[in-house]
XYZ file of N, CA and C in Angstrom:
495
model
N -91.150 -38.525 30.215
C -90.378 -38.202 29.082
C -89.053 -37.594 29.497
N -88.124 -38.599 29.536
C -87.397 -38.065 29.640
C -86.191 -38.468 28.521
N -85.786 -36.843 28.323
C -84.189 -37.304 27.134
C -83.222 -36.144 27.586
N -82.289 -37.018 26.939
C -81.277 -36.916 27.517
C -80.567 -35.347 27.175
N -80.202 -34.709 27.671
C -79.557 -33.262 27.665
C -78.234 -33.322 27.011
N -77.932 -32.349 26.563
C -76.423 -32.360 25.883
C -76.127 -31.480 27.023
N -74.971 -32.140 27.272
C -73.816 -31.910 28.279
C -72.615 -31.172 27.529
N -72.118 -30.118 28.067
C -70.826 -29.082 27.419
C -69.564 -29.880 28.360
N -68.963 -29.503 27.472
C -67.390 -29.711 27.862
C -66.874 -30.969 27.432
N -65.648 -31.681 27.953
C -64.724 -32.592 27.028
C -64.760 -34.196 28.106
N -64.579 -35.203 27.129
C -64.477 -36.019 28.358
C -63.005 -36.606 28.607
N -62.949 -37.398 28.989
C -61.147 -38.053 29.397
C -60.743 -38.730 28.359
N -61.653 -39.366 27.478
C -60.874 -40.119 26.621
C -60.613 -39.230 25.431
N -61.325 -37.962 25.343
C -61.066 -36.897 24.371
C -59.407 -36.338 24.824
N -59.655 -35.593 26.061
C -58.794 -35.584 26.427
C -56.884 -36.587 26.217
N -57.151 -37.275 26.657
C -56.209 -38.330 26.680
C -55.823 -38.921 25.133
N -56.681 -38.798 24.365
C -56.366 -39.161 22.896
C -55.579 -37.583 22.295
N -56.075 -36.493 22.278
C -55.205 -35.387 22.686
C -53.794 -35.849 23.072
N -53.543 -35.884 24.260
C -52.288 -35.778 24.519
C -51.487 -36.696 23.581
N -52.191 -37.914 23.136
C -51.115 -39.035 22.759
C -50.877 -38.343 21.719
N -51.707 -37.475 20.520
C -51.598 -37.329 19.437
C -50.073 -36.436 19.677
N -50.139 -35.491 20.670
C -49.540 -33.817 20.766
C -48.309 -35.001 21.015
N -48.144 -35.809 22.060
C -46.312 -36.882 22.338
C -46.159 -37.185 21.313
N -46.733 -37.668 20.096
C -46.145 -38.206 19.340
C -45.589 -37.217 18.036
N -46.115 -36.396 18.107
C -45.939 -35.369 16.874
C -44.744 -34.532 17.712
N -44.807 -34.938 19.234
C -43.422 -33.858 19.792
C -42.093 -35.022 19.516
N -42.532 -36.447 19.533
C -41.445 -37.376 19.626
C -40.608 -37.574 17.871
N -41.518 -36.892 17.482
C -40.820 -36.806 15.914
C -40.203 -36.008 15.464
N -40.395 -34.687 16.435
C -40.375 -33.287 15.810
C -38.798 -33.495 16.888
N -38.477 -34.012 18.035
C -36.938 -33.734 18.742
C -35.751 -33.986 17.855
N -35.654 -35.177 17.158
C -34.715 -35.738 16.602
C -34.143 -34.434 15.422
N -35.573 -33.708 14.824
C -35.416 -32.452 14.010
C -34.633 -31.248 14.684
N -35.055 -30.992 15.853
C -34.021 -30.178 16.647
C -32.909 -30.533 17.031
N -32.542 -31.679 17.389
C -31.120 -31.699 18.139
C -30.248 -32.059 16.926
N -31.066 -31.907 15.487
C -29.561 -31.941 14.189
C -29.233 -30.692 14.096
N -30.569 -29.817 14.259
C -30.266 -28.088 13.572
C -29.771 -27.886 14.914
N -30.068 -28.097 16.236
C -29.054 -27.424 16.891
C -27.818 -27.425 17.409
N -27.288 -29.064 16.416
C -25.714 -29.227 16.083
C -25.070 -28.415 14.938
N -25.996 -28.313 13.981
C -25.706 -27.249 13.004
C -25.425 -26.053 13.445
N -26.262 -25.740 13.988
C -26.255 -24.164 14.534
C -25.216 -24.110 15.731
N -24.415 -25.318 16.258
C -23.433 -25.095 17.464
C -21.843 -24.671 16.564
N -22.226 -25.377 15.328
C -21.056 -25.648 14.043
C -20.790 -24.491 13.692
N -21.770 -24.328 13.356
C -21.830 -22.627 12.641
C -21.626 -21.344 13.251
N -21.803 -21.694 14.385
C -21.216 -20.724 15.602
C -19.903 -20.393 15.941
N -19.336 -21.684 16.109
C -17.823 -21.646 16.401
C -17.033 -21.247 15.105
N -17.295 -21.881 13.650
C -16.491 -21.403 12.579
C -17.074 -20.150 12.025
N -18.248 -19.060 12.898
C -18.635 -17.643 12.622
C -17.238 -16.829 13.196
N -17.016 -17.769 14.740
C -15.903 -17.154 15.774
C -14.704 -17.468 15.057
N -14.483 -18.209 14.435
C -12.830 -18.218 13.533
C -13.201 -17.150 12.650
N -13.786 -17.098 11.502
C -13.828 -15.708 10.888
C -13.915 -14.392 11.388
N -14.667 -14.419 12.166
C -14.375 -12.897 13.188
C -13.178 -12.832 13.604
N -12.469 -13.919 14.030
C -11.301 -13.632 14.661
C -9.759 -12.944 13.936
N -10.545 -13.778 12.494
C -9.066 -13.485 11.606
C -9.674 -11.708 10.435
N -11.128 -11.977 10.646
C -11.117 -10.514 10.485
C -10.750 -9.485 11.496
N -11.261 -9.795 12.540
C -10.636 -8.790 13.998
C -8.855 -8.448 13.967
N -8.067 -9.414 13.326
C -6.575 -9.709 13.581
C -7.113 -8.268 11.610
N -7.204 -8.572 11.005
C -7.286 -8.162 9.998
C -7.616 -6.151 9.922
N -8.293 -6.124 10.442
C -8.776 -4.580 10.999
C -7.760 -4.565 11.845
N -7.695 -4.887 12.845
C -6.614 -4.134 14.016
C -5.122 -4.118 13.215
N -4.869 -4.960 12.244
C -3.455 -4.388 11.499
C -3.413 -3.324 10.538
N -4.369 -3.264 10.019
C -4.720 -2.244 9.067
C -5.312 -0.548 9.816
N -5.820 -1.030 11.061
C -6.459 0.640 11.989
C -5.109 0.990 12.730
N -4.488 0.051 13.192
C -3.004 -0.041 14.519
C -1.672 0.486 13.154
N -1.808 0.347 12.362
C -0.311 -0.084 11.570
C 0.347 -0.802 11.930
N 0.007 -2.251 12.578
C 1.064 -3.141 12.840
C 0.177 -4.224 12.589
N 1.246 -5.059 13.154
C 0.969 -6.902 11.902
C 0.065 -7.484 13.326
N -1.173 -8.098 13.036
C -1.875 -8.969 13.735
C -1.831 -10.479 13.531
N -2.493 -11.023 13.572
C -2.457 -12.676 13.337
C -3.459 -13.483 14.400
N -3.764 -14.470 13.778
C -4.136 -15.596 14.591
C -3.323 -17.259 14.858
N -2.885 -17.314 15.377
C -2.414 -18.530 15.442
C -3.698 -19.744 15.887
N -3.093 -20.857 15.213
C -3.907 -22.163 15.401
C -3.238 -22.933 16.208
N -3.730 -24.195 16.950
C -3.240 -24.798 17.663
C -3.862 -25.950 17.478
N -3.698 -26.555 17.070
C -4.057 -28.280 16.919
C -4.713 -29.229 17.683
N -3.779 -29.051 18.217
C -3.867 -30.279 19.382
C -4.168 -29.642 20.566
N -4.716 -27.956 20.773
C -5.225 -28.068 22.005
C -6.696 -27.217 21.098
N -6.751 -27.525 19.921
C -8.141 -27.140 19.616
C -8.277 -25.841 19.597
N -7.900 -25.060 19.862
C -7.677 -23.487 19.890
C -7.064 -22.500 19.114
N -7.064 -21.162 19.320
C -6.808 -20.100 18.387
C -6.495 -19.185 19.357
N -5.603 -18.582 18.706
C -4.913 -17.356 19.713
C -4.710 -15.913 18.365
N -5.496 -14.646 18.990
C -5.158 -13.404 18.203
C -4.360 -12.798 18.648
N -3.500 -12.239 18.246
C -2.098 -11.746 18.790
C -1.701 -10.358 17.808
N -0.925 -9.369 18.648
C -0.060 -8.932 18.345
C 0.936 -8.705 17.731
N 1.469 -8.716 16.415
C 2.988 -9.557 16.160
C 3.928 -8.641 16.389
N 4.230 -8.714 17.537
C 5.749 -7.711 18.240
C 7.318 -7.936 17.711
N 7.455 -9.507 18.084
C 8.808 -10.090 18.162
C 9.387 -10.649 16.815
N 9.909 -10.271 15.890
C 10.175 -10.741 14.619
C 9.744 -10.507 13.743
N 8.822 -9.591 13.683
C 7.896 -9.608 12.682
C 7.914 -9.936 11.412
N 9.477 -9.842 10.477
C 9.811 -10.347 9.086
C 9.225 -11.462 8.737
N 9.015 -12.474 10.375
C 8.938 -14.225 10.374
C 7.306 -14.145 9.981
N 6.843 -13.352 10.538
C 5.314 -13.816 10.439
C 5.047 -14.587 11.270
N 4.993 -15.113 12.376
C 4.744 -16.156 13.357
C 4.348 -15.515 14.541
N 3.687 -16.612 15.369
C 3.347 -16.333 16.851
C 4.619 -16.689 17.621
N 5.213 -15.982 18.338
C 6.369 -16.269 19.380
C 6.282 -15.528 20.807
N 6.940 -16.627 21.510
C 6.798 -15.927 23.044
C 7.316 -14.281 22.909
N 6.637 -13.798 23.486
C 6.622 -12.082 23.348
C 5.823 -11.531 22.717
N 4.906 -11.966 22.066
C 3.983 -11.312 21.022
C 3.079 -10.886 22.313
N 2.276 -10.265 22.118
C 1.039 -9.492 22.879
C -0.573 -10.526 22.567
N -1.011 -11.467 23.223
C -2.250 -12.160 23.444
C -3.439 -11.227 23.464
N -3.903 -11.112 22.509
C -5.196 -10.333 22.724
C -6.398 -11.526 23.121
N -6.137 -12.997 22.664
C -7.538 -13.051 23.439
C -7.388 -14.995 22.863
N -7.595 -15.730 23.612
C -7.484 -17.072 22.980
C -8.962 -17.750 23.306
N -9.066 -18.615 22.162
C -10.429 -19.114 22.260
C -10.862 -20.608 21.878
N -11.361 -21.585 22.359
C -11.246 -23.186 21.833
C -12.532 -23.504 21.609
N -12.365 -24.430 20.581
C -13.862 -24.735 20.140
C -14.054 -26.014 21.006
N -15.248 -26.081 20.554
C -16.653 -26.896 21.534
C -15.963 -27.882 21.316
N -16.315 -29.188 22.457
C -15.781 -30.623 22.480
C -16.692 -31.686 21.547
N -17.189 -30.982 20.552
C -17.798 -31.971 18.879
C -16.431 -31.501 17.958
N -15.534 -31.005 18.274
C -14.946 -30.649 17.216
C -13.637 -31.577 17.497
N -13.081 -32.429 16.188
C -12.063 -32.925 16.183
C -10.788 -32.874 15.373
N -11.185 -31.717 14.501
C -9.689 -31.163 13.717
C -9.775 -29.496 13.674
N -8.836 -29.321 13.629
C -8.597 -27.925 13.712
C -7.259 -27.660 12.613
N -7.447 -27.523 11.972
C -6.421 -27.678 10.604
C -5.811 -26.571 10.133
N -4.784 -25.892 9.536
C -4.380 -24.989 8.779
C -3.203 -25.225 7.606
N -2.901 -24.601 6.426
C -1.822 -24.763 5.942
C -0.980 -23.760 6.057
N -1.003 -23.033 6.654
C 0.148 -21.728 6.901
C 0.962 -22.026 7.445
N 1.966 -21.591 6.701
C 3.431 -22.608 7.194
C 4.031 -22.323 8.613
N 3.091 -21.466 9.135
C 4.241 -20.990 11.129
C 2.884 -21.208 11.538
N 1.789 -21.600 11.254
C 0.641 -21.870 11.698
C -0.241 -20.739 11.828
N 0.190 -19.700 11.784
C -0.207 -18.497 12.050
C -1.124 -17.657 10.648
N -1.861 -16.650 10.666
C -1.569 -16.272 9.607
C -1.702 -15.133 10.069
N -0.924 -14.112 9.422
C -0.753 -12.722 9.741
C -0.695 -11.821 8.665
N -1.588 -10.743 9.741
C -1.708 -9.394 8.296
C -0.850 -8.435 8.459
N -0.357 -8.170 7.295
C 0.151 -7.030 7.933
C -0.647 -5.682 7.692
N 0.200 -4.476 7.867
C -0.701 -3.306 8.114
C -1.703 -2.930 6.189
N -1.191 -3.190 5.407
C -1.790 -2.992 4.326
C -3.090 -4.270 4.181
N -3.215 -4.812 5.356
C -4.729 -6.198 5.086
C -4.285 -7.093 3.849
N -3.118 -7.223 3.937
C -2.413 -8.627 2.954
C -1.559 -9.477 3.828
N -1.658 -10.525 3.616
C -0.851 -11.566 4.352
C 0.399 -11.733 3.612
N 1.270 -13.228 4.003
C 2.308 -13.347 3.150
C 1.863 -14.500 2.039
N 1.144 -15.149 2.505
C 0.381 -16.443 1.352
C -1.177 -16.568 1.627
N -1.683 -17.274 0.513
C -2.883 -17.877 0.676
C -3.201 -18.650 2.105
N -3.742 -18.612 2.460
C -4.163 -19.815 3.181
C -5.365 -20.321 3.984
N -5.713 -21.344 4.007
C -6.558 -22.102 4.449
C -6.767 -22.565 5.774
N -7.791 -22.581 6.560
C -8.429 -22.742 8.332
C -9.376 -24.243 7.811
N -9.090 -25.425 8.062
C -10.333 -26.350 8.249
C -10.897 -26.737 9.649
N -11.972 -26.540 9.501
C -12.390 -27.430 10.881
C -13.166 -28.664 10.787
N -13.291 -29.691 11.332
C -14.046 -30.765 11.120
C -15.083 -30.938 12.583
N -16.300 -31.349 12.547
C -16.959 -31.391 13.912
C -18.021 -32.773 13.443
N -18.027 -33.615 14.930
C -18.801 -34.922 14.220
C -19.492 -35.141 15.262
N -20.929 -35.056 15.751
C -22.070 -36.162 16.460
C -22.235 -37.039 16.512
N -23.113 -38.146 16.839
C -23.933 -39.089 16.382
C -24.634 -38.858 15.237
N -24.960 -37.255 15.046
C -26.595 -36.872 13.798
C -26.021 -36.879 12.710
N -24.642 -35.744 12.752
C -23.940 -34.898 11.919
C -22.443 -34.789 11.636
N -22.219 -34.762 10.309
C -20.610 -34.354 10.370
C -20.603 -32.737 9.655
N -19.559 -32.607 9.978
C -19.525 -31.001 9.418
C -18.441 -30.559 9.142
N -18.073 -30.056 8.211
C -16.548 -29.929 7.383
C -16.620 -28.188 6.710
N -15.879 -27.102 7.519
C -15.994 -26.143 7.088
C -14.858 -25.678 6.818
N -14.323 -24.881 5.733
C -13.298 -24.255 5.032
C -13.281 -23.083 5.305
N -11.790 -22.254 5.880
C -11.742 -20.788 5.581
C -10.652 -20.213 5.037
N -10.794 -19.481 3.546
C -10.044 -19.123 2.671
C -9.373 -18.125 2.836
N -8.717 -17.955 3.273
C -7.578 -16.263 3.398
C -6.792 -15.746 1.939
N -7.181 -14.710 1.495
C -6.911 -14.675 0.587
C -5.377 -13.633 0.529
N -4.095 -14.280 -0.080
C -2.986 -13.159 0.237
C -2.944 -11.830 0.089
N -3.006 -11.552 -1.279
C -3.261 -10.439 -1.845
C -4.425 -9.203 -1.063
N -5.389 -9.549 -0.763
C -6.285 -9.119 -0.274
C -6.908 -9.070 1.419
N -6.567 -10.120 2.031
C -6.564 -10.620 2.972
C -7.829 -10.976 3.166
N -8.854 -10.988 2.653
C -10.135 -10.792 2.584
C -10.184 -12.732 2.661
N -11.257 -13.771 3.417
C -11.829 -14.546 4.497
C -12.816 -14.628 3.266
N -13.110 -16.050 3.046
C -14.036 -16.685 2.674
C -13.888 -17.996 2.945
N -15.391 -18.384 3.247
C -16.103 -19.451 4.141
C -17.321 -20.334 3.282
N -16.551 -21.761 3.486
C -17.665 -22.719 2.850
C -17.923 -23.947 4.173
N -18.991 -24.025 4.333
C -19.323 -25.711 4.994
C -20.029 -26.474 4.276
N -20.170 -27.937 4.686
C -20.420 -28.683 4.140
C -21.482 -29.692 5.407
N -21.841 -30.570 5.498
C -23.056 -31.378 6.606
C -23.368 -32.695 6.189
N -22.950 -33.588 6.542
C -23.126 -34.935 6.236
C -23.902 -35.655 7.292
């Protein structure tokens, strides 16, 4: 008489049906990460434009003198500055004092502003001379991403919308 014993533990094809299940639920789940973590690269860099033009914003208002950020287009970048040399103009000009320049990530392909010297600058009361507007545009293969930043004259006070296509 003999029967057969139950045997503990797993066999290979348990095993191995396992793994296929765990690849395939990981091969679905990547495509989910590498959108949010274009999102989250987006959202990073246009966090660093608002800090920047709040940073220019406090240091004119704590310093008593006019700060600013200038934009740069075509090399993708932003420069916070000082405004030393002219100051009536409102602009970035050779002589101003560079506190710190910074370029966004290579997904990004516009860097936009309407401020007419490109700049926008506060002066010491945290008011600018106009409204104005920061766009950035950033595009993947996954994602497009279109974010707005509102400078407000009167107030100087930064508001921020994106958008994700």
């Amino acid at each position: 008489m003999f029967g057969r014993r139950f045997q503990k533990g797993i066999t290979l094809v348990e095993v191995m049906t396992t793994v296929v299940i765990v690849g395939i639920i990981a091969a679905m789940a990547v495509p989910k990460f590498q959108i949010a973590f274009e999102r989250i690269k987006f959202r990073s860099a246009n966090r660093d434009i608002t800090s920047q033009l709040r940073l220019a914003r406090s240091y004119a208002v704590s310093s008593k003198e006019q700060h600013g950020v200038h934009f740069d287009a075509d090399a993708l970048s932003y420069t916070l500055f000082l405004d030393k040399v002219n100051t009536g103009a409102m602009v970035f000009e050779v002589g101003d004092s560079v506190i710190s320049v910074d370029t966004l990530p290579s997904e990004f392909q516009l860097l936009w502003t309407d401020a007419p010297t490109g700049a926008i600058v506060f002066r010491p009361n945290g008011a600018t001379s106009s409204t104005a507007n920061v766009v950035t545009l950033a595009a993947t293969p996954d994602i497009v991403g279109i974010h707005v930043h509102n400078v407000l004259a009167a107030t100087g006070r930064i508001q921020t919308n994106s958008a994700f296509y």
